[in-house]
XYZ file of C-alpha atoms in Angstrom:
340
model
C 59.470 127.880 68.693
C 56.793 127.438 70.993
C 56.093 124.100 73.412
C 54.024 121.551 72.759
C 52.301 120.710 76.039
C 51.512 117.228 74.943
C 55.658 116.435 75.104
C 56.447 115.797 79.270
C 58.588 117.646 80.959
C 62.552 117.471 81.380
C 64.074 118.729 83.955
C 67.949 119.416 83.415
C 69.901 120.066 86.982
C 72.852 121.642 86.564
C 75.734 122.338 89.254
C 78.060 125.417 89.280
C 80.335 126.253 91.117
C 83.377 128.379 90.144
C 83.003 128.371 86.834
C 82.267 131.799 85.638
C 84.325 131.103 82.533
C 82.121 127.971 81.237
C 79.302 128.725 82.471
C 76.915 130.564 79.800
C 78.495 128.046 77.313
C 76.606 125.477 79.082
C 73.259 127.671 79.890
C 73.447 128.927 76.514
C 73.601 125.021 75.198
C 70.542 123.853 77.038
C 68.758 127.449 76.193
C 68.913 126.314 72.273
C 67.926 123.008 72.546
C 64.874 122.483 69.829
C 63.183 120.551 72.590
C 61.429 123.261 74.703
C 59.837 122.158 77.457
C 62.139 122.266 79.928
C 62.388 123.064 83.485
C 66.505 124.451 83.768
C 67.541 123.903 87.775
C 70.855 125.686 88.160
C 72.408 124.618 91.540
C 74.740 127.660 92.630
C 76.675 125.160 95.349
C 78.283 128.734 97.347
C 80.498 129.883 94.685
C 82.799 132.489 95.481
C 83.075 134.344 91.798
C 80.227 135.409 89.406
C 78.826 132.020 88.718
C 76.072 132.687 90.922
C 75.144 136.447 89.500
C 75.354 134.316 85.921
C 73.028 132.530 86.977
C 70.597 135.214 88.484
C 70.617 137.346 85.074
C 69.875 134.229 82.955
C 67.115 133.450 85.207
C 65.224 136.664 84.512
C 65.988 136.283 80.875
C 64.176 132.878 80.837
C 61.024 131.522 82.787
C 61.838 128.134 82.118
C 65.409 128.310 83.978
C 65.050 128.232 88.334
C 68.133 129.522 90.592
C 68.874 127.591 94.124
C 71.343 129.268 96.024
C 73.453 127.156 98.545
C 75.779 126.498 101.426
C 78.973 124.437 98.980
C 78.406 120.757 99.469
C 80.463 119.102 96.734
C 78.666 118.060 93.321
C 76.584 115.620 94.519
C 75.065 118.101 97.557
C 73.888 119.902 94.316
C 72.626 117.665 92.650
C 70.382 116.555 95.555
C 69.390 119.322 95.718
C 68.208 119.566 92.067
C 67.082 116.382 91.935
C 64.649 117.808 95.531
C 63.993 120.604 92.850
C 62.834 118.745 89.945
C 59.517 118.438 88.657
C 60.097 117.066 85.376
C 58.352 113.352 83.826
C 62.039 113.495 82.818
C 65.983 114.149 83.638
C 68.975 114.543 83.228
C 71.999 116.480 84.111
C 74.978 118.545 82.417
C 77.980 119.361 84.009
C 78.452 123.233 84.378
C 81.639 123.187 82.334
C 80.089 121.381 79.509
C 77.746 121.889 76.847
C 75.049 119.737 75.125
C 73.885 119.721 71.032
C 70.428 120.735 70.330
C 69.305 118.099 69.619
C 69.781 116.146 72.402
C 66.971 116.508 74.903
C 64.438 116.177 71.747
C 66.689 112.757 70.733
C 66.754 110.903 73.998
C 63.053 111.861 75.027
C 61.669 110.350 71.496
C 64.104 107.259 72.170
C 62.440 107.479 75.797
C 58.896 107.407 74.173
C 59.346 105.210 71.082
C 60.603 102.248 72.903
C 58.947 102.741 76.360
C 62.584 103.042 78.099
C 62.891 104.422 81.256
C 66.259 105.272 80.047
C 67.966 107.031 77.261
C 72.157 106.673 77.438
C 73.749 108.735 74.557
C 77.537 108.659 73.732
C 79.768 111.776 74.295
C 82.807 113.388 72.893
C 85.522 114.227 74.824
C 86.880 117.635 74.204
C 91.097 118.025 74.506
C 93.245 120.402 74.616
C 94.790 118.918 70.752
C 90.891 118.250 69.556
C 87.237 116.611 70.075
C 87.239 112.838 70.350
C 83.783 111.403 68.591
C 83.554 107.340 67.992
C 80.514 107.954 67.621
C 78.366 105.805 64.717
C 74.894 107.333 64.836
C 72.978 103.844 65.259
C 70.174 103.483 67.879
C 69.126 100.203 69.343
C 66.433 99.369 71.948
C 68.162 97.096 74.746
C 66.631 95.020 77.315
C 67.682 95.099 81.090
C 69.279 92.493 80.865
C 71.454 93.330 77.825
C 72.186 96.820 78.805
C 73.764 95.977 82.536
C 75.903 92.733 80.593
C 76.978 95.894 78.207
C 77.443 98.697 80.922
C 79.252 95.868 83.537
C 80.963 93.825 80.903
C 81.733 96.053 78.360
C 81.237 96.243 74.321
C 83.244 97.247 71.610
C 79.994 98.538 69.395
C 78.564 100.593 72.399
C 79.749 103.022 75.097
C 77.662 102.883 78.601
C 79.323 104.670 81.002
C 79.038 105.189 84.646
C 77.887 109.346 83.455
C 74.771 110.562 84.202
C 74.961 113.780 82.222
C 75.030 111.641 79.586
C 71.139 110.114 80.026
C 67.805 110.751 80.947
C 65.950 109.394 83.601
C 61.906 108.634 83.562
C 61.827 110.591 87.453
C 59.642 107.361 88.426
C 62.339 105.082 87.951
C 65.155 107.455 89.915
C 62.561 108.517 92.760
C 63.838 108.992 96.090
C 67.352 108.102 94.456
C 70.192 110.541 95.828
C 73.488 111.187 95.688
C 76.207 109.865 97.798
C 76.908 113.119 99.722
C 80.863 113.791 100.096
C 81.902 111.342 98.638
C 83.570 111.367 94.294
C 83.056 108.673 91.668
C 79.258 109.312 92.581
C 78.000 108.555 89.614
C 78.840 104.341 90.187
C 75.944 103.780 92.125
C 73.369 105.991 91.551
C 73.297 104.727 87.045
C 73.632 101.319 89.059
C 70.650 101.289 90.999
C 68.862 103.238 87.999
C 69.738 100.258 85.640
C 68.862 97.633 87.883
C 65.516 99.303 88.447
C 65.023 99.887 85.075
C 62.856 97.713 82.015
C 64.660 99.082 79.140
C 67.482 100.910 77.980
C 67.122 103.318 74.651
C 70.601 104.039 73.465
C 71.691 106.132 70.673
C 74.998 105.847 69.229
C 75.864 109.257 69.186
C 77.669 111.927 70.946
C 75.555 114.649 72.248
C 77.141 115.775 74.731
C 80.459 117.659 74.835
C 82.733 116.480 77.689
C 85.980 118.748 79.152
C 88.642 116.582 80.182
C 90.165 117.898 83.076
C 91.787 121.743 82.574
C 94.362 120.833 85.492
C 95.550 118.098 83.285
C 95.021 114.016 83.620
C 98.170 113.052 84.999
C 97.991 110.438 87.895
C 98.420 112.920 91.272
C 98.323 112.013 95.040
C 94.581 114.137 95.353
C 93.394 111.917 92.273
C 95.752 108.839 93.992
C 93.302 109.393 96.829
C 89.919 109.676 95.481
C 91.013 105.778 93.861
C 91.381 103.790 96.759
C 88.372 105.878 99.085
C 85.777 106.979 96.942
C 86.148 104.377 93.807
C 87.265 101.173 94.853
C 85.055 100.924 97.531
C 81.991 102.151 95.001
C 82.984 99.352 92.747
C 82.569 96.710 95.358
C 79.323 98.278 96.117
C 78.248 97.279 92.559
C 79.344 93.722 92.958
C 77.562 93.411 95.838
C 74.672 95.126 95.077
C 74.072 92.862 91.654
C 74.365 90.008 94.049
C 71.772 91.424 96.120
C 69.432 92.070 93.061
C 69.070 88.445 92.068
C 72.051 88.307 89.443
C 74.552 86.143 91.100
C 76.488 85.599 87.402
C 76.765 89.607 87.014
C 77.913 90.093 90.217
C 80.685 87.721 89.524
C 81.148 89.782 85.541
C 81.069 92.671 87.839
C 83.877 91.399 89.994
C 85.985 89.987 86.866
C 85.941 93.430 85.753
C 86.716 95.293 88.348
C 89.833 93.420 89.480
C 90.780 94.305 85.667
C 90.906 97.554 86.415
C 92.973 97.345 89.680
C 96.025 95.974 87.476
C 95.608 99.179 85.761
C 95.393 100.852 89.627
C 98.291 99.372 90.149
C 100.264 100.645 87.364
C 98.931 104.028 87.246
C 99.915 104.018 90.493
C 103.458 102.772 90.422
C 104.742 105.497 88.121
C 104.477 108.194 90.358
C 106.245 108.178 93.374
C 104.146 110.216 95.461
C 101.227 107.490 94.252
C 102.951 104.321 95.474
C 101.572 104.094 98.802
C 98.748 103.565 97.114
C 99.575 100.434 95.018
C 100.659 98.740 97.576
C 97.423 99.649 98.953
C 95.998 97.960 95.977
C 98.029 94.557 96.257
C 96.889 94.138 100.150
C 93.422 94.102 98.916
C 94.015 92.110 96.196
C 96.211 89.291 98.230
C 92.954 89.337 100.657
C 90.365 88.940 97.533
C 92.891 85.668 96.973
C 89.784 83.439 97.613
C 87.421 85.111 95.580
C 89.553 85.596 92.273
C 90.691 82.601 92.309
C 87.165 81.314 91.594
C 85.843 84.161 89.379
C 89.064 83.002 87.161
C 87.894 80.049 86.700
C 85.105 81.340 85.135
C 84.865 80.371 80.576
C 84.791 84.788 80.718
C 87.873 85.224 82.388
C 90.708 85.374 79.814
C 94.372 83.791 79.791
C 96.191 86.533 79.451
C 94.389 88.088 82.701
C 95.035 84.617 84.471
C 98.175 84.824 83.958
C 98.707 89.118 85.071
C 96.623 88.044 88.250
C 99.118 85.146 89.147
C 101.875 87.419 88.232
C 101.149 90.275 90.380
C 100.076 88.170 93.620
C 103.037 86.301 93.007
C 105.630 88.792 92.772
C 103.930 92.579 92.078
C 107.756 94.264 91.418
C 108.196 92.237 88.545
C 103.989 92.641 86.844
C 105.674 96.336 87.079
C 108.459 95.981 85.456
C 106.699 93.714 82.603
C 103.827 96.027 81.724
C 106.431 98.520 80.823
C 108.794 96.213 78.989
C 105.823 94.998 76.808
C 104.454 98.773 77.003
C 107.774 100.416 75.588
C 109.159 97.666 73.101
C 106.007 95.224 72.279
C 103.032 98.247 71.468
C 105.485 100.371 69.086
C 106.409 96.802 67.360
C 102.764 95.634 66.466
C 102.019 99.561 65.947
C 104.917 99.359 62.776
C 103.390 95.886 61.822
């Protein structure tokens, strides 16, 4: 199948680091796209296995592939190197240990062009050891900036618009000059937030075109994951709240804060489940108590659920009692409800 010269160029950036076992599947899935006008940028981030050689071998077979070999700098640094090289009208990202369905970029490109949207977002399948989780319904919808931001910040059971850049296609002009924060994890939070605040329209495709492989080492909370949440994730959520406020959307900023504090309650329980991360649980309490004035103001709003108000009041006063209450609820109440 040839390239339609009237179709715009889509740059696909793939960060590659020591994934020789998974990389061919990823690259093959991009080469198999029904949308042919692609620029595929493979960024070898200082791999010490055969990943770099695999990239070079593929580049010899298909002229659409460009390879960057660089010193290891992490995922953000690799993506930034790809952004510096990208010349497409649209830009997408694929993680090297995942893969995509053959119609992904065709569907997202056509949705952007049809709806005059600067971003297309799709669902993704979770690939686990026990099977595949796919909750997509196959519907598509065009969303205004305000509608998309509300869903992105507050959540909506009808849609799944998450932080991940790999589930999206961006107009290059929208993200021109934007970069990922080097040396940080959870880097997608602010990149996506800034892009959403700049866009005018989003095309949402309720179909899972992206195949996301869940943590190969397992998703059990450990010390490293706990440190990542405290040092990177939580500061990025706080930055998001501030950024939305500075962008002239104070109500949405407060809603973002409300959902951030709800998230903090979940983090606390996760940290308490492992003795190695209990120190992080105490840091959650410290931060919540430091923000007590902000929390009280936000939890007076209509969108604050009664149950959330009760939980927040309990954790601020008696953190241990809150933890025990959640454990009892999970152990006894949820099983009873599921039986009913």
